[in-house]
PDB file of C-alpha atoms in Angstrom:
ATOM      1  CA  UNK A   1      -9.722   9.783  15.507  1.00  0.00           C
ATOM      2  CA  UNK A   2      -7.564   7.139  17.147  1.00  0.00           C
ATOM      3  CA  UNK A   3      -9.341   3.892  16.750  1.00  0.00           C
ATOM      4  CA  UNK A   4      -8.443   0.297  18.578  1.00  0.00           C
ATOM      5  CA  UNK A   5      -9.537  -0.781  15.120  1.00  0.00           C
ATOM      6  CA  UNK A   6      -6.793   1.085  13.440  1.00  0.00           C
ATOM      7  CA  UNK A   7      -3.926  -1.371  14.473  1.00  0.00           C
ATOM      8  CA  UNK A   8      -2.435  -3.463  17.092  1.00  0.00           C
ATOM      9  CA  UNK A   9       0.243  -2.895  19.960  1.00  0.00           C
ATOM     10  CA  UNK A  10       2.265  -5.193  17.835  1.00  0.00           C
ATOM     11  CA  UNK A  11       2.373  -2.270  14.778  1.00  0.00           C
ATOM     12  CA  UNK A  12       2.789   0.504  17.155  1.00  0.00           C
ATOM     13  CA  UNK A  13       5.429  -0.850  18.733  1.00  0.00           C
ATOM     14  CA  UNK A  14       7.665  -2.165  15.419  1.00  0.00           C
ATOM     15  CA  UNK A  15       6.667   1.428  13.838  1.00  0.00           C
ATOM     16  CA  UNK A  16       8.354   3.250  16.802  1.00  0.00           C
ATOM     17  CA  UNK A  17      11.665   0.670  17.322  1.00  0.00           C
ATOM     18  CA  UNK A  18      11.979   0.773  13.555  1.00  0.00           C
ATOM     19  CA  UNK A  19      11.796   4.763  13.644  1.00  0.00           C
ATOM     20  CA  UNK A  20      13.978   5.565  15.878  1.00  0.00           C
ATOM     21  CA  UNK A  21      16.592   2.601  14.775  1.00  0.00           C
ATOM     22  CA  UNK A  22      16.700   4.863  11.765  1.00  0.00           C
ATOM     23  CA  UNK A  23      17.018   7.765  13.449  1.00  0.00           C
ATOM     24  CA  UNK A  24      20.251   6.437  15.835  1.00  0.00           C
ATOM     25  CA  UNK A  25      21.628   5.593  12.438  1.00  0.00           C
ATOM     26  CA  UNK A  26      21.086   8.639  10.725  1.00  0.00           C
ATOM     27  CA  UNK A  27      24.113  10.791  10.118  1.00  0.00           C
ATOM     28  CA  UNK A  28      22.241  14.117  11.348  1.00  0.00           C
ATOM     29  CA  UNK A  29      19.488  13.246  13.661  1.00  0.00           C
ATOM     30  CA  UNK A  30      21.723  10.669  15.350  1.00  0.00           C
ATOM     31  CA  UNK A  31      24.355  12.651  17.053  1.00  0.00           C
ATOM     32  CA  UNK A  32      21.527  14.931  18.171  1.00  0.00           C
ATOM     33  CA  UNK A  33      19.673  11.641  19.885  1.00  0.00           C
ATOM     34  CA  UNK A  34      22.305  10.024  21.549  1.00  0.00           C
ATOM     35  CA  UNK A  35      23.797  12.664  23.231  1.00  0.00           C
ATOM     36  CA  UNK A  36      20.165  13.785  24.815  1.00  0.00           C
ATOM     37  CA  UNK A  37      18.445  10.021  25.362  1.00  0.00           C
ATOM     38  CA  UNK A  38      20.423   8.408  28.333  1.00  0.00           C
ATOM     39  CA  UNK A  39      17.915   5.210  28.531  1.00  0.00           C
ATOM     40  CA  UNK A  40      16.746   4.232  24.929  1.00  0.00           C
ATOM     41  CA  UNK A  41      14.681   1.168  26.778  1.00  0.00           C
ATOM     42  CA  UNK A  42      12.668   3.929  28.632  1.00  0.00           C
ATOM     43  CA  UNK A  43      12.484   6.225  25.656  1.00  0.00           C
ATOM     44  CA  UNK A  44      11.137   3.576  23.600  1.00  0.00           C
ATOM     45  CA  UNK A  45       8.516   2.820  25.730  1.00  0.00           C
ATOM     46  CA  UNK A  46       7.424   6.257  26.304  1.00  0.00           C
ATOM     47  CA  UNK A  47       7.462   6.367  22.873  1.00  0.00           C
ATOM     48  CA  UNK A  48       5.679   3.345  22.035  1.00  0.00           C
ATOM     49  CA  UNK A  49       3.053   5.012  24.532  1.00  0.00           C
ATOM     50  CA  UNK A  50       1.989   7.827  23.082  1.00  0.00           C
ATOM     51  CA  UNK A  51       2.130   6.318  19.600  1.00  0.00           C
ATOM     52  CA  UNK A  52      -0.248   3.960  21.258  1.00  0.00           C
ATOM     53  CA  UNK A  53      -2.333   6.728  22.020  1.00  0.00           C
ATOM     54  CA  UNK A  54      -2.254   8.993  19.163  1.00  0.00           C
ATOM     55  CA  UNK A  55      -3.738   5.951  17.155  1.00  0.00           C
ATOM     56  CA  UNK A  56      -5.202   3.599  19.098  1.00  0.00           C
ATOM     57  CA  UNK A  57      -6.223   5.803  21.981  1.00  0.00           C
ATOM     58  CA  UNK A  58      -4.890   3.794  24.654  1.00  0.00           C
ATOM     59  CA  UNK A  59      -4.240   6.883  26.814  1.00  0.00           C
ATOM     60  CA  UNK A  60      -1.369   5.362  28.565  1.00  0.00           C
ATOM     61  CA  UNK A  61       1.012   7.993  27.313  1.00  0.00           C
ATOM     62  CA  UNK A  62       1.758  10.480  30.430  1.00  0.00           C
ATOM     63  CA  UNK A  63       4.291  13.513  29.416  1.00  0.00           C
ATOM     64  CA  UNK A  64       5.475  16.920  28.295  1.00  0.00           C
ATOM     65  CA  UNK A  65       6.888  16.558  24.812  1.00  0.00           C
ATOM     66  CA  UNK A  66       6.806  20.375  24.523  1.00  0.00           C
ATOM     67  CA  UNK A  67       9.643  21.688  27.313  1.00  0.00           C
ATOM     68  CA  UNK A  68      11.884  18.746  26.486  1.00  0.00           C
ATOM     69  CA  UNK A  69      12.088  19.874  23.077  1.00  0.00           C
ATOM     70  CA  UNK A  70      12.576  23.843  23.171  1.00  0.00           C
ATOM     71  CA  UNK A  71      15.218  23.100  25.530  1.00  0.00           C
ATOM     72  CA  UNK A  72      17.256  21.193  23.127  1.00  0.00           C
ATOM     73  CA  UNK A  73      20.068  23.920  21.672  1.00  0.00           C
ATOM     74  CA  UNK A  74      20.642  24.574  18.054  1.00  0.00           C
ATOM     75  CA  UNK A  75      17.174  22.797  16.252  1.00  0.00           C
ATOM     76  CA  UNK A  76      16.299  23.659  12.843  1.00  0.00           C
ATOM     77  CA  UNK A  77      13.532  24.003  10.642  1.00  0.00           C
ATOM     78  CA  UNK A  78      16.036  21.353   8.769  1.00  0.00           C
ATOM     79  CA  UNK A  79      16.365  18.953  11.061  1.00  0.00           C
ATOM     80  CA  UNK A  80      12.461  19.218  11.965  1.00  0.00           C
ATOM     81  CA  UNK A  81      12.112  18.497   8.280  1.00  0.00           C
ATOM     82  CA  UNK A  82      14.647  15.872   7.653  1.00  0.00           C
ATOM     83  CA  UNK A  83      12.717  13.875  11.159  1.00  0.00           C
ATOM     84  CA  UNK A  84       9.590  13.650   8.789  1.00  0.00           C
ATOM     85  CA  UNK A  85      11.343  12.819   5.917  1.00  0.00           C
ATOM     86  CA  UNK A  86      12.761   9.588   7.766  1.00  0.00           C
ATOM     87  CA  UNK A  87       9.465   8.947   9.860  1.00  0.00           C
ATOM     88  CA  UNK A  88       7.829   9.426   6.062  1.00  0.00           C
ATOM     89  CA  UNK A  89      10.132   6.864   4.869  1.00  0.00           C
ATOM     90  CA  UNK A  90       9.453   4.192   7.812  1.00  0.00           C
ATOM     91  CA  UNK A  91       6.120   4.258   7.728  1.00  0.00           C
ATOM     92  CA  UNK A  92       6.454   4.086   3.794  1.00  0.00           C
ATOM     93  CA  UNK A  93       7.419   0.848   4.620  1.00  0.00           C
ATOM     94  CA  UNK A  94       4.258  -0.532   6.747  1.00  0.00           C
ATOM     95  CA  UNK A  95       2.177  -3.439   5.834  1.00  0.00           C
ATOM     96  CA  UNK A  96      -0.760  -1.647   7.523  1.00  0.00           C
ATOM     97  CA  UNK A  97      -1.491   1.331   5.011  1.00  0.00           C
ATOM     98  CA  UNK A  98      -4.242   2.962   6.938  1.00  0.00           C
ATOM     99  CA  UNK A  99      -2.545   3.144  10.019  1.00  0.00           C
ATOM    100  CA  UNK A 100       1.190   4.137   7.905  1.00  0.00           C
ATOM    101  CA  UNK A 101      -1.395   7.162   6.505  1.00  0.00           C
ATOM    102  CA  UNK A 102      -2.890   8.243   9.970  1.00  0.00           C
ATOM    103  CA  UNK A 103       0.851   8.003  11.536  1.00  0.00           C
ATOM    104  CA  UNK A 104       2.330  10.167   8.601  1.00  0.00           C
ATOM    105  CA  UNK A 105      -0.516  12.720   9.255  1.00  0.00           C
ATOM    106  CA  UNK A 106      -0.173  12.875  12.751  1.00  0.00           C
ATOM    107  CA  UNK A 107       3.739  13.194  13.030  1.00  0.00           C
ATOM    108  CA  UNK A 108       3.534  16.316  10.777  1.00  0.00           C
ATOM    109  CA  UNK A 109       1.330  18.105  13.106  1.00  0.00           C
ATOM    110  CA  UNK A 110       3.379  17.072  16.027  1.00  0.00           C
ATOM    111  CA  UNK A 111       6.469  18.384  14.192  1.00  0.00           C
ATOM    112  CA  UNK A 112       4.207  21.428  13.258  1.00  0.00           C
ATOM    113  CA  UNK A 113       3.365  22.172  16.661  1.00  0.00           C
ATOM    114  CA  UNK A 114       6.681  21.602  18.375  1.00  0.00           C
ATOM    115  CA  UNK A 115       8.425  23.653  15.879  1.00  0.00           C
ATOM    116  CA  UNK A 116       6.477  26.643  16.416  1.00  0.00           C
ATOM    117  CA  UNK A 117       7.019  26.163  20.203  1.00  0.00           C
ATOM    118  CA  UNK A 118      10.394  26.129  19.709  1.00  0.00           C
ATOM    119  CA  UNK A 119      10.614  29.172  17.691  1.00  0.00           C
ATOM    120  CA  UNK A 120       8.201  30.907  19.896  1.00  0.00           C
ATOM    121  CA  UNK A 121      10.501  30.100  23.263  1.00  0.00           C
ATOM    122  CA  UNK A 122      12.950  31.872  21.092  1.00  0.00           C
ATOM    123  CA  UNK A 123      10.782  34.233  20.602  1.00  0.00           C
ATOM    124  CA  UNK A 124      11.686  33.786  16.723  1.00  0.00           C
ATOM    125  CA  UNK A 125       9.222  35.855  14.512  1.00  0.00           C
ATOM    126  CA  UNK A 126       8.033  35.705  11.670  1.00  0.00           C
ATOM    127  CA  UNK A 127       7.546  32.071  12.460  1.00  0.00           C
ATOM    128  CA  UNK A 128       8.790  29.797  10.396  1.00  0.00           C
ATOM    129  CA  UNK A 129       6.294  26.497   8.627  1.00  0.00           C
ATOM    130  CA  UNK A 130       7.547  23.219   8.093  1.00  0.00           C
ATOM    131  CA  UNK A 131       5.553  22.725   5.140  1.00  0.00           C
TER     132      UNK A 131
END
């Protein structure tokens, strides 16, 4: 359960900037990033957001993660895959251990879950686990 208790705005918000600094700088998921994002301020915060949410429970976070994603051309299981690996990694590096544990947990259901949307809007079958 997302708990206020969990961490502060201050964690969320390095976790997320220090993610997806990674992920610009990461010879696969990069490319994929940068030619999608077109305001990295604005996708930060949106991230920051529903990161916010997820563990804290702030409930500021107000989007569609789903549709943006299955429209993306040419995702892998992969690259689904090699996302966790690097969001394993970052939070790998958090002071905060409890909240690093809850964020790792989280972010492989999400990848879960938007995975098998994407497979299912192509209507891909049998479908294919990340884990």
């Amino acid at each position: 359960m997302p708990s206020l208790d969990l961490c502060t705005e201050e964690e969320v918000h390095d976790l997320v900037h220090t993610f997806y600094a990674n992920v610009r700088n990461d010879a696969h998921l990069g490319p994929i990033f940068e030619s999608h994002v077109r305001d990295w301020p604005r996708h930060l915060a949106t991230m920051v957001d529903f990161w916010s949410g997820a563990l804290r429970g702030t409930a500021r976070f107000r989007g569609t993660p789903m549709p943006k994603h299955v429209g993306l051309p040419g995702l892998s299981a992969d690259l689904f895959r090699h996302w966790l690996a690097l969001f394993r990694a970052t939070t790998a590096q958090l002071p905060n251990a409890a909240m690093a544990e809850r964020a790792r947990e989280l972010a492989a259901r999400i990848a879960q879950s938007l995975w098998y949307g994407y497979q299912i809007s192509r209507e891909t079958h049998p479908l294919e686990e990340l884990e």
